[in-house]
CSV table of C-alpha atoms in Angstrom, one decimal:
chain,number,residue,atom,x,y,z
A,1,MET,CA,0.0,0.0,0.0
A,2,THR,CA,1.3,3.4,-1.0
A,3,LEU,CA,0.5,6.1,1.6
A,4,VAL,CA,0.2,9.9,1.2
A,5,ALA,CA,-0.3,12.7,3.6
A,6,GLY,CA,-2.5,15.8,3.2
A,7,VAL,CA,-2.2,18.8,5.4
A,8,ASP,CA,-4.8,21.5,6.1
A,9,SER,CA,-3.1,24.5,7.8
A,10,SER,CA,-6.1,26.6,8.5
A,11,THR,CA,-6.7,29.7,10.5
A,12,GLN,CA,-7.6,27.7,13.6
A,13,SER,CA,-5.7,24.5,13.4
A,14,CYS,CA,-3.5,22.1,11.5
A,15,LYS,CA,-5.0,18.8,10.4
A,16,VAL,CA,-3.1,15.9,8.8
A,17,VAL,CA,-4.7,12.9,7.1
A,18,ILE,CA,-2.8,9.8,5.9
A,19,ARG,CA,-4.6,8.0,3.1
A,20,ASP,CA,-4.1,5.1,0.7
A,21,ALA,CA,-2.9,6.8,-2.5
A,22,GLU,CA,-4.8,4.4,-4.8
A,23,THR,CA,-8.2,4.1,-3.0
A,24,GLY,CA,-8.3,7.2,-0.7
A,25,ALA,CA,-9.0,5.0,2.3
A,26,LEU,CA,-8.2,6.9,5.6
A,27,VAL,CA,-5.5,5.2,7.5
A,28,ARG,CA,-4.9,7.7,10.4
A,29,SER,CA,-5.0,11.4,11.2
A,30,GLY,CA,-3.9,14.0,13.7
A,31,ARG,CA,-4.5,17.7,14.5
A,32,ALA,CA,-3.1,20.5,16.5
A,33,ALA,CA,-4.3,24.0,17.4
A,34,HIS,CA,-3.1,27.3,16.0
A,35,PRO,CA,-3.0,30.5,18.1
A,36,ASP,CA,-5.8,33.0,18.0
A,37,GLY,CA,-5.5,36.3,16.2
A,38,THR,CA,-5.2,37.8,12.8
A,39,GLU,CA,-1.4,38.3,13.1
A,40,VAL,CA,0.5,35.1,13.7
A,41,HIS,CA,4.2,34.2,13.5
A,42,PRO,CA,4.6,31.4,10.9
A,43,HIS,CA,6.7,29.4,13.4
A,44,ALA,CA,3.4,28.6,15.2
A,45,TRP,CA,2.2,26.9,12.0
A,46,TRP,CA,5.4,24.9,11.8
A,47,ASP,CA,5.2,23.8,15.4
A,48,ALA,CA,1.5,22.8,14.9
A,49,LEU,CA,2.4,20.8,11.7
A,50,GLY,CA,5.0,18.8,13.7
A,51,GLU,CA,2.5,18.2,16.5
A,52,ALA,CA,-0.2,17.1,14.1
A,53,VAL,CA,2.2,14.8,12.1
A,54,ARG,CA,3.2,13.1,15.4
A,55,ALA,CA,-0.5,12.7,16.4
A,56,ALA,CA,-1.1,11.1,13.0
A,57,GLY,CA,1.6,8.5,13.6
A,58,GLY,CA,4.5,10.2,11.7
A,59,LEU,CA,5.5,10.2,8.1
A,60,ASP,CA,8.1,7.4,8.0
A,61,ASP,CA,5.8,5.2,5.8
A,62,VAL,CA,4.5,8.0,3.6
A,63,ALA,CA,5.6,8.4,0.0
A,64,GLY,CA,4.2,11.9,-0.6
A,65,ILE,CA,2.8,15.0,1.1
A,66,ALA,CA,1.0,18.2,0.0
A,67,ILE,CA,-0.2,21.2,2.0
A,68,GLY,CA,-3.4,23.1,1.7
A,69,ALA,CA,-3.6,26.3,3.7
A,70,GLN,CA,-5.5,29.5,4.3
A,71,GLN,CA,-5.2,31.8,1.4
A,72,HIS,CA,-3.9,35.4,1.1
A,73,GLY,CA,-1.7,35.5,4.3
A,74,MET,CA,1.4,37.8,3.9
A,75,VAL,CA,4.7,36.1,4.9
A,76,CYS,CA,7.8,38.3,4.4
A,77,LEU,CA,11.3,36.9,4.5
A,78,ASP,CA,14.7,38.5,4.5
A,79,GLU,CA,17.7,37.5,2.5
A,80,ALA,CA,18.6,34.8,5.0
A,81,GLY,CA,15.1,33.4,5.0
A,82,GLU,CA,14.2,34.7,8.4
A,83,VAL,CA,10.7,35.9,9.0
A,84,VAL,CA,10.6,39.7,8.9
A,85,ARG,CA,7.4,40.2,11.0
A,86,PRO,CA,4.4,38.1,12.0
A,87,ALA,CA,2.2,37.1,9.1
A,88,LEU,CA,-1.0,39.1,8.4
A,89,LEU,CA,-3.8,36.6,7.9
A,90,TRP,CA,-6.6,36.7,5.4
A,91,ASN,CA,-9.0,37.9,8.1
A,92,ASP,CA,-6.8,40.8,9.2
A,93,THR,CA,-8.8,43.9,7.9
A,94,ARG,CA,-6.3,46.6,8.7
A,95,SER,CA,-5.6,46.9,5.0
A,96,ALA,CA,-9.1,47.9,4.0
A,97,SER,CA,-8.2,51.5,3.3
A,98,ALA,CA,-5.2,50.2,1.3
A,99,ALA,CA,-7.5,48.1,-0.8
A,100,ASP,CA,-9.7,51.0,-1.5
A,101,ALA,CA,-6.7,53.1,-2.5
A,102,LEU,CA,-5.4,50.5,-4.9
A,103,VAL,CA,-8.8,50.0,-6.6
A,104,THR,CA,-9.2,53.8,-6.9
A,105,GLU,CA,-5.7,54.1,-8.4
A,106,LEU,CA,-6.2,51.6,-11.3
A,107,GLY,CA,-10.0,51.2,-11.4
A,108,ALA,CA,-12.0,48.0,-10.6
A,109,LYS,CA,-12.1,47.0,-14.3
A,110,ALA,CA,-8.3,47.1,-14.7
A,111,TRP,CA,-7.9,44.9,-11.6
A,112,ALA,CA,-10.5,42.4,-12.7
A,113,GLU,CA,-9.0,42.1,-16.2
A,114,GLY,CA,-5.5,42.1,-14.9
A,115,VAL,CA,-5.6,39.5,-12.1
A,116,GLY,CA,-9.2,38.2,-12.2
A,117,SER,CA,-10.3,39.9,-9.0
A,118,VAL,CA,-10.9,43.3,-7.5
A,119,PRO,CA,-8.7,43.4,-4.3
A,120,VAL,CA,-10.3,43.5,-0.9
A,121,ALA,CA,-8.7,43.6,2.5
A,122,SER,CA,-8.1,39.9,2.6
A,123,PHE,CA,-5.8,39.9,-0.5
A,124,THR,CA,-2.0,39.8,-0.1
A,125,VAL,CA,-1.5,42.8,-2.4
A,126,THR,CA,-3.4,45.1,0.0
A,127,LYS,CA,-1.4,43.9,3.0
A,128,LEU,CA,1.8,44.8,1.1
A,129,ARG,CA,0.5,48.3,0.6
A,130,TRP,CA,-0.4,48.5,4.3
A,131,LEU,CA,3.2,47.4,5.1
A,132,ALA,CA,4.7,50.0,2.8
A,133,GLU,CA,2.6,52.7,4.5
A,134,HIS,CA,3.1,51.7,8.1
A,135,GLU,CA,6.4,49.7,8.4
A,136,PRO,CA,9.0,51.0,5.9
A,137,GLU,CA,11.7,49.3,8.0
A,138,SER,CA,10.0,45.9,7.4
A,139,VAL,CA,9.8,46.6,3.6
A,140,ALA,CA,13.6,47.4,3.6
A,141,ARG,CA,14.3,44.0,5.1
A,142,THR,CA,11.9,42.1,2.9
A,143,ALA,CA,13.6,40.1,0.1
A,144,ALA,CA,10.8,37.6,-0.6
A,145,VAL,CA,7.1,37.4,-0.1
A,146,CYS,CA,5.1,34.2,0.0
A,147,LEU,CA,1.9,32.6,1.4
A,148,PRO,CA,1.4,30.3,4.3
A,149,HIS,CA,1.4,27.1,2.3
A,150,ASP,CA,4.4,28.2,0.3
A,151,TRP,CA,6.3,28.8,3.5
A,152,LEU,CA,5.4,25.4,5.0
A,153,THR,CA,6.5,23.7,1.8
A,154,TRP,CA,9.8,25.6,1.9
A,155,LYS,CA,10.3,24.5,5.5
A,156,LEU,CA,9.6,20.8,4.6
A,157,ARG,CA,12.3,21.1,1.9
A,158,GLY,CA,14.8,22.2,4.5
A,159,SER,CA,14.5,26.0,4.1
A,160,PRO,CA,16.7,26.3,1.0
A,161,ILE,CA,18.5,29.6,0.8
A,162,PHE,CA,17.2,31.8,-2.1
A,163,GLY,CA,20.0,34.3,-1.7
A,164,ALA,CA,20.7,35.8,-5.1
A,165,GLY,CA,17.2,35.7,-6.5
A,166,ASP,CA,17.0,31.9,-6.8
A,167,SER,CA,13.3,31.6,-7.9
A,168,THR,CA,13.2,27.8,-7.3
A,169,ALA,CA,13.8,28.0,-3.6
A,170,LEU,CA,10.2,29.2,-3.0
A,171,VAL,CA,7.3,27.5,-4.9
A,172,THR,CA,3.6,27.7,-5.0
A,173,ASP,CA,0.6,26.6,-7.1
A,174,ARG,CA,-1.9,28.4,-9.4
A,175,SER,CA,-4.7,28.4,-6.8
A,176,ASP,CA,-2.8,30.2,-4.1
A,177,ALA,CA,-1.0,32.5,-6.5
A,178,SER,CA,-4.4,33.6,-7.8
A,179,GLY,CA,-5.4,35.0,-4.4
A,180,THR,CA,-2.5,37.4,-4.1
A,181,GLY,CA,-3.7,40.1,-6.4
A,182,TYR,CA,-0.5,40.2,-8.4
A,183,TRP,CA,-0.7,36.9,-10.4
A,184,SER,CA,-3.0,36.4,-13.3
A,185,PRO,CA,-4.8,33.1,-13.7
A,186,THR,CA,-5.6,33.9,-17.3
A,187,SER,CA,-2.0,34.6,-18.4
A,188,GLY,CA,-0.3,32.4,-15.8
A,189,GLU,CA,2.2,35.2,-15.1
A,190,TYR,CA,3.0,37.5,-12.2
A,191,ARG,CA,2.3,41.3,-12.5
A,192,PRO,CA,5.5,42.8,-11.1
A,193,ASP,CA,4.0,46.3,-11.8
A,194,LEU,CA,1.3,45.6,-9.3
A,195,LEU,CA,3.8,44.3,-6.7
A,196,GLU,CA,5.8,47.4,-7.1
A,197,ARG,CA,2.7,49.6,-6.9
A,198,ALA,CA,1.8,47.9,-3.6
A,199,LEU,CA,5.2,47.5,-1.9
A,200,GLY,CA,7.4,50.0,-3.6
A,201,LYS,CA,9.7,47.4,-4.9
A,202,VAL,CA,9.6,43.9,-6.5
A,203,PRO,CA,10.6,41.1,-4.0
A,204,LEU,CA,11.3,37.5,-4.9
A,205,VAL,CA,8.0,35.6,-5.3
A,206,PRO,CA,7.5,31.8,-5.5
A,207,THR,CA,7.7,29.9,-8.8
A,208,VAL,CA,4.2,28.8,-9.8
A,209,LEU,CA,4.1,25.0,-10.4
A,210,SER,CA,1.7,23.1,-12.5
A,211,PRO,CA,-1.0,21.1,-10.7
A,212,ALA,CA,0.9,17.7,-10.4
A,213,GLU,CA,4.4,19.0,-10.5
A,214,ARG,CA,6.8,18.0,-7.8
A,215,ALA,CA,7.8,20.8,-5.4
A,216,GLY,CA,10.9,18.7,-4.3
A,217,THR,CA,11.4,16.3,-1.5
A,218,THR,CA,11.5,16.6,2.3
A,219,ALA,CA,14.7,17.2,4.2
A,220,GLU,CA,15.5,15.1,7.3
A,221,ILE,CA,13.7,17.1,10.0
A,222,PRO,CA,13.6,15.4,13.4
A,223,GLY,CA,10.1,15.2,14.8
A,224,VAL,CA,8.5,16.1,11.5
A,225,THR,CA,9.6,14.0,8.6
A,226,ARG,CA,12.3,11.7,7.2
A,227,ALA,CA,14.2,12.7,4.1
A,228,GLY,CA,13.0,11.9,0.6
A,229,VAL,CA,9.2,12.3,0.9
A,230,VAL,CA,7.9,13.7,-2.4
A,231,ILE,CA,6.2,17.1,-2.0
A,232,GLY,CA,3.2,18.3,-4.1
A,233,PRO,CA,2.7,21.9,-5.1
A,234,GLY,CA,0.0,22.4,-2.5
A,235,ALA,CA,-3.0,24.6,-2.8
A,236,GLY,CA,-5.2,27.3,-1.3
A,237,ASP,CA,-7.8,26.0,1.0
A,238,ASN,CA,-10.8,26.4,-1.3
A,239,ALA,CA,-9.1,24.8,-4.2
A,240,ALA,CA,-7.9,22.0,-2.0
A,241,ALA,CA,-11.4,21.5,-0.7
A,242,GLY,CA,-12.7,21.3,-4.3
A,243,LEU,CA,-10.1,18.7,-5.1
A,244,GLY,CA,-10.9,16.7,-1.9
A,245,LEU,CA,-14.6,16.8,-2.8
A,246,GLY,CA,-14.0,15.7,-6.4
A,247,ALA,CA,-15.8,18.7,-7.7
A,248,VAL,CA,-16.1,18.9,-11.5
A,249,GLU,CA,-17.6,21.4,-13.9
A,250,GLY,CA,-21.3,21.9,-13.1
A,251,ASP,CA,-20.6,21.5,-9.3
A,252,VAL,CA,-21.0,24.5,-7.1
A,253,VAL,CA,-19.6,24.0,-3.6
A,254,VAL,CA,-21.4,25.9,-0.9
A,255,SER,CA,-19.5,25.9,2.4
A,256,ILE,CA,-21.4,27.0,5.5
A,257,GLY,CA,-18.8,27.8,8.1
A,258,THR,CA,-18.2,30.9,10.2
A,259,SER,CA,-18.4,32.7,6.8
A,260,GLY,CA,-19.9,31.3,3.7
A,261,THR,CA,-18.2,30.5,0.4
A,262,VAL,CA,-19.8,29.6,-2.9
A,263,PHE,CA,-17.4,28.4,-5.6
A,264,ALA,CA,-17.3,26.4,-8.7
A,265,VAL,CA,-14.9,24.5,-11.0
A,266,SER,CA,-15.0,26.3,-14.4
A,267,ALA,CA,-13.2,25.7,-17.7
A,268,THR,CA,-13.0,29.5,-18.3
A,269,PRO,CA,-11.7,32.4,-16.2
A,270,THR,CA,-13.9,35.1,-14.8
A,271,ALA,CA,-13.3,38.9,-14.5
A,272,ASP,CA,-16.0,40.5,-12.4
A,273,GLU,CA,-15.4,44.2,-12.1
A,274,THR,CA,-18.1,44.5,-9.4
A,275,GLY,CA,-15.8,42.6,-7.1
A,276,ILE,CA,-18.5,40.1,-6.0
A,277,VAL,CA,-16.9,37.2,-7.8
A,278,ALA,CA,-13.2,36.5,-7.2
A,279,GLY,CA,-11.6,34.9,-10.2
A,280,PHE,CA,-9.3,32.3,-8.6
A,281,ALA,CA,-7.7,29.2,-10.1
A,282,ASP,CA,-8.4,25.7,-9.0
A,283,ALA,CA,-5.9,22.8,-8.2
A,284,THR,CA,-6.4,20.9,-11.5
A,285,GLY,CA,-5.5,23.5,-14.1
A,286,ARG,CA,-9.0,25.0,-14.4
A,287,TYR,CA,-10.5,28.0,-12.6
A,288,LEU,CA,-12.4,28.6,-9.4
A,289,PRO,CA,-14.7,31.6,-9.4
A,290,LEU,CA,-15.7,32.3,-5.8
A,291,VAL,CA,-18.1,34.4,-3.8
A,292,CYS,CA,-17.7,34.9,0.0
A,293,THR,CA,-20.4,35.9,2.5
A,294,LEU,CA,-19.6,37.0,6.0
A,295,ASN,CA,-22.7,35.4,7.6
A,296,ALA,CA,-23.3,31.7,7.5
A,297,ALA,CA,-23.4,29.2,10.3
A,298,ARG,CA,-23.4,31.9,12.9
A,299,VAL,CA,-26.9,32.9,11.8
A,300,LEU,CA,-28.0,29.5,13.0
A,301,ASP,CA,-26.1,29.9,16.2
A,302,ALA,CA,-27.8,33.2,16.8
A,303,ALA,CA,-31.3,31.8,16.1
A,304,ALA,CA,-30.7,28.9,18.4
A,305,ALA,CA,-29.5,31.3,21.2
A,306,ILE,CA,-32.5,33.5,20.8
A,307,LEU,CA,-34.9,30.5,21.0
A,308,GLY,CA,-32.9,28.8,23.8
A,309,VAL,CA,-32.5,25.5,21.8
A,310,ASP,CA,-29.7,23.4,20.4
A,311,HIS,CA,-29.1,23.0,16.7
A,312,ASP,CA,-31.1,19.8,16.4
A,313,ARG,CA,-34.1,21.4,17.9
A,314,LEU,CA,-33.7,24.4,15.8
A,315,ALA,CA,-33.8,22.2,12.7
A,316,GLU,CA,-36.9,20.5,14.0
A,317,LEU,CA,-38.7,23.8,14.5
A,318,ALA,CA,-37.7,25.1,11.1
A,319,LEU,CA,-39.2,22.1,9.4
A,320,GLN,CA,-42.5,22.6,11.3
A,321,ALA,CA,-43.1,25.9,9.6
A,322,PRO,CA,-44.2,26.2,5.9
A,323,ALA,CA,-41.9,27.4,3.1
A,324,GLY,CA,-41.7,31.2,3.3
A,325,ALA,CA,-42.5,31.1,7.1
A,326,ASP,CA,-45.9,32.8,6.3
A,327,GLY,CA,-44.1,36.0,5.2
A,328,LEU,CA,-41.5,36.2,8.0
A,329,VAL,CA,-38.2,37.1,6.5
A,330,LEU,CA,-34.8,37.3,8.2
A,331,VAL,CA,-32.0,39.3,6.4
A,332,PRO,CA,-28.9,37.8,8.1
A,333,TYR,CA,-26.4,40.6,8.0
A,334,LEU,CA,-25.4,40.0,11.6
A,335,GLU,CA,-21.8,41.1,11.0
A,336,GLY,CA,-22.4,43.4,8.1
A,337,GLU,CA,-22.0,41.8,4.7
A,338,ARG,CA,-19.5,41.4,1.9
A,339,THR,CA,-22.0,40.1,-0.7
A,340,PRO,CA,-23.6,42.5,-1.3
A,341,ASN,CA,-21.0,45.0,0.0
A,342,LYS,CA,-22.7,46.4,3.1
A,343,PRO,CA,-20.0,46.3,5.8
A,344,ASN,CA,-22.0,48.5,8.2
A,345,ALA,CA,-25.4,46.8,7.8
A,346,THR,CA,-27.2,44.9,10.5
A,347,GLY,CA,-29.6,42.0,10.5
A,348,ALA,CA,-33.3,42.6,10.1
A,349,VAL,CA,-36.6,40.8,10.5
A,350,HIS,CA,-39.6,41.6,8.3
A,351,GLY,CA,-43.2,40.4,8.3
A,352,LEU,CA,-43.5,39.9,12.0
A,353,ARG,CA,-47.1,39.5,13.0
A,354,LEU,CA,-48.9,37.7,15.8
A,355,ALA,CA,-49.3,34.6,13.5
A,356,THR,CA,-45.6,34.5,12.7
A,357,SER,CA,-44.4,35.2,16.3
A,358,THR,CA,-43.6,31.5,16.9
A,359,PRO,CA,-40.3,29.7,17.5
A,360,ALA,CA,-41.0,27.6,14.3
A,361,HIS,CA,-41.5,30.6,12.1
A,362,LEU,CA,-38.3,32.3,13.4
A,363,ALA,CA,-36.3,29.1,13.0
A,364,ARG,CA,-37.6,28.7,9.4
A,365,ALA,CA,-36.8,32.4,8.6
A,366,ALA,CA,-33.3,32.0,9.9
A,367,VAL,CA,-32.5,28.9,7.8
A,368,GLU,CA,-34.1,30.4,4.7
A,369,GLY,CA,-32.5,33.8,5.2
A,370,MET,CA,-29.0,32.3,5.5
A,371,LEU,CA,-29.6,30.1,2.4
A,372,CYS,CA,-31.0,33.0,0.4
A,373,ALA,CA,-27.9,35.0,1.1
A,374,LEU,CA,-25.8,32.2,-0.2
A,375,ALA,CA,-28.1,31.8,-3.2
A,376,ASP,CA,-27.2,35.5,-4.0
A,377,GLY,CA,-23.7,34.2,-4.4
A,378,LEU,CA,-24.9,31.4,-6.6
A,379,ASP,CA,-26.7,34.0,-8.8
A,380,ALA,CA,-23.4,36.0,-9.1
A,381,LEU,CA,-21.6,32.9,-10.4
A,382,VAL,CA,-24.4,32.3,-12.9
A,383,ALA,CA,-24.1,35.9,-14.1
A,384,GLN,CA,-20.4,35.2,-14.9
A,385,GLY,CA,-21.4,32.3,-17.1
A,386,VAL,CA,-20.8,29.5,-14.6
A,387,ALA,CA,-22.9,26.4,-15.2
A,388,VAL,CA,-24.7,24.9,-12.2
A,389,ARG,CA,-25.8,21.3,-12.2
A,390,ARG,CA,-25.9,20.7,-8.5
A,391,VAL,CA,-24.7,22.1,-5.2
A,392,VAL,CA,-22.3,20.3,-2.9
A,393,LEU,CA,-23.1,21.3,0.6
A,394,VAL,CA,-20.3,21.2,3.2
A,395,GLY,CA,-19.3,22.9,6.5
A,396,GLY,CA,-20.6,22.9,10.0
A,397,GLY,CA,-23.9,24.4,9.1
A,398,ALA,CA,-24.5,21.7,6.5
A,399,ARG,CA,-25.0,19.2,9.3
A,400,SER,CA,-28.5,20.7,10.0
A,401,ALA,CA,-31.3,18.5,8.7
A,402,ALA,CA,-33.3,21.6,8.0
A,403,VAL,CA,-30.5,23.2,5.9
A,404,ARG,CA,-30.2,20.0,3.9
A,405,GLN,CA,-33.9,19.7,3.2
A,406,ILE,CA,-34.6,23.4,2.5
A,407,ALA,CA,-31.5,24.1,0.4
A,408,PRO,CA,-32.6,22.5,-2.8
A,409,ALA,CA,-35.8,24.5,-2.8
A,410,ILE,CA,-33.9,27.7,-2.3
A,411,PHE,CA,-31.0,26.9,-4.8
A,412,GLY,CA,-33.3,25.4,-7.4
A,413,VAL,CA,-31.0,22.5,-8.1
A,414,PRO,CA,-30.3,19.1,-6.4
A,415,VAL,CA,-28.1,19.3,-3.3
A,416,VAL,CA,-25.5,16.7,-2.5
A,417,ALA,CA,-24.2,16.2,1.1
A,418,PRO,CA,-21.0,14.3,1.2
A,419,PRO,CA,-19.8,12.4,4.3
A,420,GLU,CA,-18.2,14.6,6.9
A,421,GLY,CA,-14.5,14.9,6.6
A,422,GLU,CA,-11.5,17.2,6.3
A,423,SER,CA,-12.0,18.2,2.7
A,424,VAL,CA,-9.0,20.5,2.5
A,425,ALA,CA,-6.6,18.0,4.0
A,426,ASP,CA,-8.2,15.3,1.8
A,427,GLY,CA,-7.7,17.4,-1.3
A,428,ALA,CA,-4.0,17.9,-0.4
A,429,ALA,CA,-3.7,14.1,0.1
A,430,ARG,CA,-5.3,13.5,-3.3
A,431,GLN,CA,-2.9,16.0,-4.9
A,432,ALA,CA,0.0,14.2,-3.2
A,433,ALA,CA,-1.3,10.9,-4.6
A,434,TRP,CA,-1.5,12.4,-8.1
A,435,VAL,CA,2.1,13.6,-7.9
A,436,VAL,CA,3.4,10.2,-6.6
A,437,LEU,CA,1.3,8.0,-8.9
A,438,GLY,CA,1.5,10.2,-12.0
A,439,GLY,CA,-1.1,10.5,-14.7
A,440,ASP,CA,-3.0,13.2,-16.5
A,441,ASN,CA,-5.7,13.5,-13.8
A,442,PRO,CA,-5.9,13.0,-10.0
A,443,PRO,CA,-6.8,9.5,-8.8
A,444,GLN,CA,-10.5,8.8,-8.6
A,445,TRP,CA,-11.3,8.3,-4.9
A,446,THR,CA,-14.7,7.3,-3.5
A,447,VAL,CA,-14.6,8.1,0.2
A,448,GLY,CA,-18.0,7.3,1.9
A,449,GLU,CA,-21.6,7.6,0.8
A,450,THR,CA,-23.2,10.9,-0.4
A,451,ARG,CA,-26.8,11.7,0.0
A,452,THR,CA,-28.8,13.8,-2.5
A,453,TYR,CA,-31.6,16.1,-1.5
A,454,GLU,CA,-34.2,17.4,-4.0
A,455,ALA,CA,-37.2,19.6,-3.7
A,456,ASP,CA,-39.5,21.8,-5.8
A,457,PRO,CA,-38.0,25.3,-6.2
A,458,THR,CA,-39.7,28.0,-4.1
A,459,PRO,CA,-39.0,31.2,-6.1
A,460,ALA,CA,-41.5,33.1,-3.9
A,461,VAL,CA,-39.2,32.7,-0.9
A,462,ARG,CA,-36.3,34.2,-2.9
A,463,GLU,CA,-38.5,37.1,-4.1
A,464,ALA,CA,-39.7,37.9,-0.6
A,465,TYR,CA,-36.1,37.8,0.6
A,466,ALA,CA,-34.9,40.1,-2.2
A,467,ARG,CA,-37.6,42.7,-1.3
A,468,ALA,CA,-36.5,42.6,2.3
A,469,ARG,CA,-32.8,42.7,1.5
A,470,GLU,CA,-33.2,45.9,-0.5
A,471,LEU,CA,-34.6,47.6,2.6
A,472,VAL,CA,-31.4,47.0,4.5
A,473,THR,CA,-29.0,50.0,4.4
A,474,ASP,CA,-25.3,50.2,4.9
A,475,ARG,CA,-25.6,52.2,8.0
A,476,PRO,CA,-25.2,50.9,11.6
A,477,VAL,CA,-28.2,51.4,13.8
């Protein structure tokens, strides 16, 4: 049996799965926590990777490894490879004004056409502008800029010195490069002019590898890995999740976590100058248009807290009320919203009458409101020409029986619920298997049973939600 390891170095933790390269069968796994905060020293990720590897039984019998990780994070290195300052993570919003300035300088259309996306505070390019404005001494020390998964791959390879501009010391993949704001998924090339516009100079950036290209082999690192394990190019978290789920063209993955993401595998790139759809690349050589919402599973948390019930009971209540909750509509902008761009908005409840003042109606309105907000993201993908055959529903919020049963009526297409798992780590493991085994396509794994949910569409629910949504202003109460 040939074994491979997949790593998910996320915001909150590091997960490692060891799987059979040919069948995908799970052999063992491990995990370790990451520190809280939006500014983290990369050494914390490295320590957690070692801990998670040991919890998974080590890598002595593993032939290949690949790393999936949180996108966008800014890791700056000096000429000796030392970290210049703690990394700014994707969810660090201090660069919001820098993002606005960069978009104003070039125009949203130029950004969309140039790199597939209009930069927001999460993107690396905006963090570099913030660094240039606030820490010029850090900029002076910075010789190279990379992303979390790039840095961990570099560490696994023994931290090769890149000294005199050696572009092979740091490597990345298309998916993670596409989230920087200075690499084009359409041309497959970096935009040094955008790097210089942001940072004031052009540092070394990682070489972008093809989807199944070797990134090298591991060095002998006590407590982490033996020497000679083949390393895959890795991927950004969403692309790795798509690979782990086996998503193909026509599939739209809807992830209901702390935030919500709606993304699809597409044969063609997108360039949405409204900024709603980010035009990323996937981990197979295709593209990954993506929409992000700020409010997802926490909407269910809030409804459960208001009603004083757990999530199972919330689902039971929601299924007791009719579709549309007799006119009760919840607009779930509890933390403002990114799609649509209303960062100062608040949540709202419309249609409250004596007849709708019941726990069941509120539960139903919460589930429908959350799903309608995600369906707005689905509409944005369709507007960019993305084909939608079915929705693959994942994330903590997808465990709700009410969410699974109501979702196909809101989305208007069948909904598939795969078995629970670590889709990002699984995708990284599948990539590692692809690199080790070779071939034109990743190995076909069937890991667990999926369940398909279907229902008649309820366009009236979407229409009522749209009317209520337009009443919400971008002003805090």
